[in-house]
Coordinates of C-alpha atoms and ligand atoms in Angstrom, one line a residue:
M183 CA 0.0 0.0 0.0
E184 CA 3.1 2.2 0.1
K185 CA 2.4 4.1 -3.2
L186 CA -1.1 5.2 -2.2
H187 CA -1.9 8.6 -0.9
Q188 CA -2.7 9.4 2.7
E189 CA -6.4 9.9 2.0
T190 CA -6.6 6.4 0.6
L191 CA -4.5 4.8 3.4
C192 CA -6.7 6.5 6.0
V193 CA -9.7 4.4 5.0
Q194 CA -8.1 1.3 3.4
A195 CA -4.9 0.5 5.3
G196 CA -4.7 -2.0 8.2
Y197 CA -7.6 -4.3 7.4
S198 CA -8.8 -6.2 4.4
P199 CA -11.4 -8.9 5.0
E200 CA -11.6 -12.4 3.4
T201 CA -14.8 -13.6 1.8
G202 CA -17.6 -13.5 4.2
E203 CA -15.8 -11.7 7.0
S204 CA -17.0 -8.4 8.5
R205 CA -16.2 -5.4 6.4
I206 CA -14.8 -3.4 9.3
P207 CA -12.6 -5.1 11.9
P208 CA -14.3 -7.1 14.7
I209 CA -13.6 -6.1 18.3
V210 CA -11.7 -9.1 19.5
Q211 CA -12.7 -8.9 23.2
S212 CA -10.6 -11.8 24.4
T213 CA -7.6 -12.1 26.7
T214 CA -6.5 -15.3 25.2
Y215 CA -6.3 -17.4 22.0
F216 CA -6.7 -21.0 21.1
Y217 CA -3.9 -23.3 19.9
G218 CA -4.4 -26.9 19.1
D219 CA -0.8 -28.1 19.5
S220 CA 1.7 -27.2 22.2
Q221 CA 4.6 -26.8 19.8
A222 CA 2.8 -23.9 18.1
M223 CA 2.4 -22.2 21.4
A224 CA 6.0 -22.8 22.4
D225 CA 7.2 -21.2 19.2
L226 CA 5.0 -18.1 20.0
F227 CA 6.7 -17.8 23.3
D228 CA 10.1 -18.0 21.7
L229 CA 9.2 -15.4 19.1
K230 CA 9.9 -18.0 16.4
R231 CA 6.4 -17.7 15.0
E232 CA 4.0 -14.7 14.8
G233 CA 0.6 -14.9 16.4
F234 CA -1.5 -13.9 19.4
F235 CA -1.3 -15.6 22.7
Y236 CA -2.3 -13.1 25.4
T237 CA -3.8 -9.6 25.0
R238 CA -1.3 -8.1 27.4
L239 CA 1.2 -8.3 24.5
A240 CA -0.9 -8.1 21.3
N241 CA -4.5 -8.2 20.1
P242 CA -6.0 -8.6 16.6
T243 CA -8.1 -5.4 16.8
V244 CA -5.2 -3.4 18.1
E245 CA -3.0 -4.9 15.3
V246 CA -5.4 -3.5 12.7
L247 CA -4.8 0.0 14.0
E248 CA -1.0 -0.6 14.3
K249 CA -0.9 -1.6 10.7
R250 CA -2.9 1.4 9.6
V251 CA -0.8 4.0 11.5
A252 CA 2.4 2.3 10.4
A253 CA 1.3 2.5 6.8
L254 CA 0.3 6.2 7.2
E255 CA 3.7 7.0 8.7
G256 CA 5.6 4.8 6.1
G257 CA 7.0 2.8 9.0
A258 CA 7.7 -0.9 9.4
Y259 CA 5.9 -1.8 12.6
G260 CA 3.4 -0.3 15.0
I261 CA 2.7 -0.8 18.7
G262 CA -0.6 0.3 20.1
C263 CA -0.4 1.5 23.7
A264 CA -2.8 2.4 26.4
S265 CA -2.0 6.1 26.1
G266 CA 0.4 8.5 24.5
M267 CA 2.3 8.7 27.8
S268 CA 2.7 5.0 28.0
A269 CA 4.0 5.0 24.4
I270 CA 6.7 7.4 25.4
L271 CA 7.5 5.6 28.6
L272 CA 7.8 2.2 26.8
T273 CA 10.0 3.7 24.2
A274 CA 12.3 5.2 26.9
M275 CA 12.3 1.9 28.8
T276 CA 13.2 -0.1 25.7
L277 CA 16.2 2.1 25.1
C278 CA 17.5 3.4 28.4
E279 CA 19.1 2.0 31.6
T280 CA 20.4 3.7 34.7
G281 CA 23.2 6.0 33.8
D282 CA 21.9 6.8 30.3
N283 CA 20.6 10.1 29.1
I284 CA 18.2 11.5 26.6
V285 CA 18.6 14.8 24.7
T286 CA 15.2 16.4 24.2
S287 CA 13.6 19.6 23.1
C288 CA 12.2 21.6 26.0
E289 CA 9.2 22.5 23.9
V290 CA 7.3 19.3 24.5
Y291 CA 3.9 18.3 25.9
G292 CA 3.7 19.0 29.7
G293 CA 3.2 15.3 30.5
T294 CA 6.3 14.4 28.5
F295 CA 8.3 17.1 30.3
N296 CA 7.3 15.7 33.7
L297 CA 8.0 12.1 32.6
F298 CA 11.5 13.0 31.3
S299 CA 12.5 15.5 34.0
T300 CA 11.0 13.8 37.1
T301 CA 10.0 10.2 36.7
L302 CA 12.8 9.0 34.5
A303 CA 15.2 10.8 36.8
K304 CA 14.1 8.4 39.6
F305 CA 15.4 5.5 37.6
G306 CA 18.8 7.3 37.0
I307 CA 18.0 8.4 33.5
E308 CA 18.9 12.0 32.8
A309 CA 17.0 14.3 30.5
R310 CA 19.1 17.0 28.9
F311 CA 16.9 19.8 27.5
F312 CA 17.7 22.1 24.6
D313 CA 15.8 25.0 23.2
A314 CA 14.3 24.0 19.8
D315 CA 16.0 26.9 18.1
A316 CA 19.4 26.4 19.8
P317 CA 22.2 26.2 17.3
A318 CA 23.3 22.6 16.3
E319 CA 26.6 22.9 18.2
E320 CA 24.8 23.7 21.4
I321 CA 22.6 20.6 21.0
E322 CA 25.5 18.5 19.9
A323 CA 27.4 19.3 23.1
L324 CA 24.6 17.5 25.0
I325 CA 25.2 14.2 23.2
D326 CA 27.6 11.8 24.7
E327 CA 28.2 8.0 24.5
K328 CA 25.4 7.4 27.0
T329 CA 22.8 9.3 25.0
K330 CA 20.1 6.9 23.8
F331 CA 17.9 9.2 21.8
V332 CA 17.2 12.7 20.7
Y333 CA 13.5 13.8 21.0
G334 CA 11.2 16.5 19.7
E335 CA 7.6 17.2 18.6
T336 CA 6.7 18.0 15.0
V337 CA 4.3 20.7 16.2
A338 CA 5.1 21.5 19.8
N339 CA 2.2 22.2 22.1
P340 CA 1.4 24.8 23.4
A341 CA 4.2 27.0 22.0
I342 CA 3.4 25.9 18.4
V343 CA 7.1 25.4 17.5
I344 CA 7.8 23.5 14.3
L345 CA 10.7 21.0 14.7
D346 CA 13.9 21.7 12.7
F347 CA 14.1 18.2 11.2
E348 CA 17.1 18.9 9.1
K349 CA 19.2 20.1 12.0
L350 CA 18.3 17.3 14.4
S351 CA 18.4 14.5 11.8
A352 CA 21.9 15.5 10.7
L353 CA 23.2 15.5 14.3
C354 CA 21.6 12.1 14.9
K355 CA 23.1 10.6 11.8
K356 CA 26.5 11.9 12.7
H357 CA 26.4 10.3 16.1
G358 CA 24.5 7.2 15.3
V359 CA 21.8 8.0 17.8
L360 CA 18.1 7.5 17.4
F361 CA 15.9 10.4 16.4
I362 CA 12.4 10.1 17.9
V363 CA 9.6 12.4 17.0
D364 CA 6.2 12.9 18.6
N365 CA 3.9 13.5 15.6
T366 CA 0.6 13.7 17.5
L367 CA -0.4 17.2 16.5
A368 CA 0.7 17.1 12.9
T369 CA -0.5 13.5 12.2
P370 CA 0.9 11.6 9.2
V371 CA -1.6 13.4 7.0
L372 CA 0.3 16.7 7.4
C373 CA 3.9 15.4 8.1
R374 CA 5.7 12.1 7.9
P375 CA 8.8 12.4 10.2
L376 CA 10.3 9.1 9.0
A377 CA 10.7 10.6 5.6
L378 CA 12.5 13.6 7.2
G379 CA 15.1 11.6 9.1
A380 CA 13.3 10.3 12.2
D381 CA 13.8 6.7 13.2
I382 CA 10.8 6.2 15.5
V383 CA 7.5 8.1 15.6
I384 CA 5.2 8.4 18.6
H385 CA 1.5 9.3 18.8
S386 CA -1.0 10.1 21.4
T387 CA -3.9 8.7 19.3
S388 CA -6.2 10.3 21.9
K389 CA -6.0 13.5 19.8
Y390 CA -6.5 13.9 16.1
M391 CA -6.0 10.2 15.3
D392 CA -9.2 9.3 17.2
G393 CA -10.5 12.8 16.7
H394 CA -13.7 12.5 18.6
A395 CA -12.4 12.6 22.2
A396 CA -13.7 9.0 22.6
A397 CA -10.7 6.8 23.1
L398 CA -7.4 7.2 25.0
G399 CA -4.5 5.6 23.2
G400 CA -0.9 5.8 22.0
M401 CA 1.1 4.4 19.1
I402 CA 4.8 3.7 18.6
V403 CA 5.9 3.4 14.9
D404 CA 9.3 1.8 14.3
G405 CA 10.7 3.0 10.9
G406 CA 12.8 -0.2 10.8
G407 CA 15.8 1.6 9.1
F408 CA 18.1 2.3 12.1
R409 CA 21.3 0.2 12.2
F410 CA 21.6 -1.2 15.8
K411 CA 24.0 -3.9 14.6
E412 CA 27.5 -3.3 16.1
N413 CA 26.5 0.2 17.1
P414 CA 28.4 0.6 20.4
R415 CA 25.8 3.0 21.7
Y416 CA 23.2 0.2 22.0
P417 CA 24.8 -2.8 23.7
A418 CA 21.4 -4.1 24.8
F419 CA 20.5 -4.7 21.2
N420 CA 23.8 -6.5 20.5
T421 CA 23.9 -8.9 23.4
P422 CA 21.7 -12.0 23.8
D423 CA 18.4 -11.5 25.7
E424 CA 18.3 -14.4 28.1
S425 CA 14.6 -13.9 28.7
Y426 CA 14.2 -15.1 25.1
H427 CA 16.8 -17.9 24.9
G428 CA 19.6 -15.6 23.7
L429 CA 17.8 -13.6 21.0
V430 CA 19.9 -10.7 19.7
Y431 CA 17.5 -7.9 18.7
A432 CA 20.0 -6.2 16.3
D433 CA 19.8 -9.3 14.1
L434 CA 16.0 -8.9 13.6
P435 CA 14.4 -6.9 10.7
V436 CA 12.4 -4.8 13.3
A437 CA 14.9 -4.6 16.2
F438 CA 13.4 -1.8 18.3
G439 CA 9.8 -2.7 17.8
T440 CA 10.4 -6.4 18.7
K441 CA 12.3 -5.5 21.8
C442 CA 9.7 -3.0 22.9
R443 CA 6.9 -5.4 22.6
A444 CA 8.7 -8.6 23.7
Q445 CA 10.2 -7.0 26.8
M446 CA 8.3 -3.9 27.8
M447 CA 4.8 -4.7 26.7
R448 CA 5.3 -8.1 28.3
D449 CA 6.4 -6.6 31.5
T450 CA 3.9 -3.7 31.7
G451 CA 0.8 -4.7 29.8
A452 CA 0.4 -1.0 28.8
I453 CA -1.4 -2.1 25.6
M454 CA -4.3 -0.3 23.9
S455 CA -7.6 -1.9 24.7
P456 CA -9.4 -3.6 21.8
Q457 CA -12.4 -1.3 22.2
N458 CA -10.3 1.8 22.0
A459 CA -8.4 0.4 19.0
F460 CA -11.8 0.0 17.3
L461 CA -13.0 3.5 18.1
T462 CA -9.6 5.0 17.0
Y463 CA -9.8 2.9 13.8
L464 CA -13.2 4.5 13.0
G465 CA -12.0 7.9 13.8
S466 CA -8.9 7.5 11.6
D467 CA -11.1 6.8 8.6
T468 CA -11.8 10.6 8.4
L469 CA -8.3 11.8 9.5
A470 CA -7.4 13.3 6.1
L471 CA -10.7 15.1 5.7
R472 CA -10.6 16.4 9.3
M473 CA -7.0 17.7 9.2
E474 CA -7.8 19.7 6.1
R475 CA -10.7 21.4 7.8
H476 CA -8.9 21.9 11.1
S477 CA -6.1 23.6 9.1
R478 CA -8.3 25.9 6.9
N479 CA -10.4 26.9 10.0
A480 CA -7.3 27.7 12.0
E481 CA -5.7 29.7 9.2
K482 CA -8.9 32.0 9.0
I483 CA -9.0 32.4 12.8
A484 CA -5.2 33.1 13.1
A485 CA -5.7 35.8 10.4
Y486 CA -8.6 37.3 12.3
L487 CA -6.9 37.3 15.7
S488 CA -3.7 38.8 14.3
R489 CA -5.7 41.9 13.4
H490 CA -7.6 42.2 16.7
P491 CA -6.6 45.1 18.9
K492 CA -7.0 43.0 22.1
I493 CA -4.6 40.3 20.9
E494 CA -1.0 40.9 21.6
W495 CA 0.4 38.0 19.5
V496 CA -0.6 34.9 17.7
H497 CA 1.5 31.7 17.3
Y498 CA 0.3 29.7 14.4
A499 CA 2.9 28.5 12.0
S500 CA 0.7 28.7 8.8
N501 CA 0.0 32.4 9.6
P502 CA 2.1 34.6 7.2
G503 CA 4.8 36.4 9.3
D504 CA 4.9 33.7 12.0
K505 CA 8.4 32.8 13.2
Y506 CA 8.0 29.3 11.9
Y507 CA 6.1 30.1 8.7
E508 CA 9.0 29.1 6.3
R509 CA 9.8 25.9 8.2
A510 CA 6.1 24.9 8.3
K511 CA 5.9 25.5 4.5
K512 CA 8.9 23.2 4.1
Y513 CA 7.8 20.3 6.4
L514 CA 4.0 20.7 6.5
P515 CA 3.1 22.2 3.1
N516 CA -0.6 21.3 3.4
G517 CA -1.3 23.0 6.7
T518 CA -0.4 22.8 10.4
G519 CA -3.6 21.6 11.9
G520 CA -5.9 23.2 14.4
M521 CA -3.6 24.0 17.3
M522 CA -2.7 27.6 18.0
S523 CA -1.9 29.9 20.9
F524 CA -2.3 33.6 21.4
G525 CA -1.7 36.3 24.0
I526 CA -4.5 38.4 25.3
R527 CA -3.6 42.0 26.2
G528 CA -4.1 41.7 29.9
D529 CA -3.4 39.3 32.8
A530 CA -4.5 35.8 33.8
A531 CA -7.9 37.2 34.9
A532 CA -8.5 38.7 31.5
C533 CA -7.8 35.3 30.0
A534 CA -10.3 33.7 32.4
R535 CA -13.0 36.3 31.5
F536 CA -12.4 35.7 27.8
M537 CA -12.7 32.0 28.1
E538 CA -15.8 32.1 30.3
H539 CA -17.6 34.2 27.7
L540 CA -17.0 31.7 24.8
K541 CA -20.1 29.9 23.8
I542 CA -18.8 27.4 21.2
A543 CA -15.3 26.6 22.3
T544 CA -15.3 25.0 25.8
Q545 CA -12.6 24.9 28.4
E546 CA -11.0 21.5 28.4
T547 CA -7.6 19.9 29.1
H548 CA -8.2 17.9 25.9
V549 CA -7.1 19.2 22.5
A550 CA -7.3 18.1 18.9
D551 CA -10.8 16.8 18.4
V552 CA -13.6 17.8 16.2
R553 CA -15.0 20.4 18.8
S554 CA -13.1 23.6 19.4
C555 CA -11.7 24.0 22.9
V556 CA -9.5 26.5 24.9
L557 CA -7.2 26.3 27.8
H558 CA -5.0 28.5 29.9
P559 CA -1.9 26.3 30.3
A560 CA -0.2 28.4 33.0
S561 CA -3.0 27.7 35.5
T562 CA -3.8 24.1 34.3
T563 CA -1.7 21.6 32.3
H564 CA 1.6 23.3 33.1
R565 CA 0.9 24.5 36.6
Q566 CA 3.6 22.1 38.0
L567 CA 6.2 24.0 36.2
S568 CA 8.2 26.8 37.8
D569 CA 8.3 30.3 36.3
E570 CA 11.6 29.5 34.6
Q571 CA 10.4 26.2 33.3
L572 CA 7.2 28.0 31.9
V573 CA 9.4 30.4 30.1
A574 CA 11.6 27.6 28.8
A575 CA 8.5 25.8 27.6
G576 CA 7.4 28.9 25.8
I577 CA 4.3 29.6 28.0
A578 CA 3.6 33.2 28.8
P579 CA 1.1 33.9 31.7
N580 CA -1.4 35.4 29.1
L581 CA -1.1 32.5 26.7
V582 CA -4.4 31.0 25.7
R583 CA -4.3 27.7 23.7
L584 CA -7.0 27.2 21.2
S585 CA -7.7 23.9 19.5
V586 CA -9.7 24.8 16.5
G587 CA -12.4 22.2 15.6
I588 CA -14.2 21.5 12.4
E589 CA -17.2 23.7 13.0
N590 CA -18.0 26.6 10.6
A591 CA -15.1 29.1 10.7
D592 CA -17.4 32.1 10.6
D593 CA -19.3 30.8 13.7
L594 CA -16.1 30.3 15.5
I595 CA -14.9 33.8 14.7
A596 CA -18.2 35.4 15.8
D597 CA -17.8 33.5 19.1
L598 CA -14.3 34.7 19.6
A599 CA -15.3 38.3 18.7
Q600 CA -18.1 38.4 21.3
A601 CA -15.9 36.9 24.0
L602 CA -13.1 39.4 23.3
E603 CA -15.7 42.2 23.8
A604 CA -15.9 41.1 27.4
V605 CA -12.2 41.5 28.0
Ligands
PLP783 C1 -1.7 14.4 24.7 C2 -0.3 14.3 24.3 C3 0.5 13.3 24.8 C4 0.1 12.3 25.8 O1 -0.9 11.5 25.3 P1 -2.0 10.8 26.3 O2 -2.8 10.0 25.2 O3 -2.9 11.9 26.9 O4 -1.3 10.0 27.3 C5 1.8 13.2 24.3 N1 2.3 14.1 23.3 C6 1.5 15.0 22.8 C7 2.1 16.0 21.8 C8 0.2 15.2 23.3 O5 -0.6 16.2 22.8

C-alpha cells in the first residue's frame, strides 16, 4: 500500500477482510487465544512464530490500527499503547538504563516534560533539554556515548514550534543516535517524520487520530531503518536476551519494535484496549478530511486574531509572518492543523474572562478533536512548572491555547469576537 496517498490509506490500510468476513474489523474482546498443539504455542513464546497468545502483548483489533498507522507513517511496525504517555514511557524503557541520558527539546507536551524530568530521573535516566531553536553545536554538546535518543515534537504544544528536522536529523546521523519524534499534533496526514530523518514516531492517538475525544491511546511506529548492529551506543541490542533464549535484537528486521513489545509490553501490559483500538480505527477513517478542515479553519482564525486590537500576539505556523512560517511550508506544506496559541492583552484574569464568555469553544484539558476548545496552560496543564520552566516551555502567563475544531469558521470567529468584547 506504500504508493497510495494518505487519503486512501486512512480508509483502506490495516484491514482487508476475506470472503464473508466483517467489512470493518471485529472487536476481539478476548484475553487469550486457542492453539491446538503445544509446539505452536512454544514457538510463539520463543518469538519463532507470529501470532497472538495473550492480549497483554498483542491483540488482533489493536493490530489492525497498528498496521494502519504504520502505513500512514511509512514505517515498518506499530505498537498500540494504552495512552500517548505509555507509548513514550515504553520507548524510553526499551532504550535506556540507569546512567543513560536523553537529549530532548524543552518545547514538549507537559506530561512528557514531567516524565522526562521527574519520573525517568528516579530511575537514574537524565533528560538534557535544549531550546528547539538552539544552534546545532549547542545541542551536539549535550550528546555523549550514554545518549540513547534525541527527542522532539513535529508541532510542539502549546508553544506551536515547528521542529527543525534537518538540523536534528543531521546530528543524529553523525552520532549514530536514534531520532524520535512525537507526531501527535501534525498527524501523518500533514507530516511524515520518518521521511524527514526520524527513526521512531510516537503518537497520542487520543488526539486527532481518534479525533472524537472518545478513546485514549498511544502508538509507537518503528521506521525499521536504524542500524543497531554493532553500534556501540546500543549494547542491549547487540547482546543476547536471556529472557528469550539468547535472542539478539539487532539481528532482527524490526529490532526496536520487537524488543519494545517482547520485553516492555510483556512486563507492563500497557497495551491499547481492543475497544479503544476499534474507536480509534473508526476515527482515523476521516483523519485526512478532518486535518484539512482543522487547518483551513485555524488559518482563518489566526488571520482574524492577528488583526484584533485586544490580541498581543498569535502563534500559528501557517500564519504569514509567523516565526515558523517558512519551516512549516517546508515540512507541513498542506497545513499545520488546528492548534494555535495567542496572547490576550491583559493578565490571567483577562484570559479567564475571555474563556468564560466563549459559547462554542469550551474549556478543556483535551485538544485536537472535532470540537473547538480552549485552555489557559499556566494555570492548568503546566501548573507544576516553575516560572523559569514555563518560560523555557514557551508559555507566557497570558497565553491561551486554542484547539480549532471542524465547526463553521465564521461561527467560531463570531464567538471569539463576542468573548473578546468582554475583555
Ligand atoms: C496528549 C499528548 C501526549 C500524551 O498522550 P495521552 O494519550 O494523553 O497519554 C503526548 N504528546 C503530545 C504531543 C500530546 O498532545
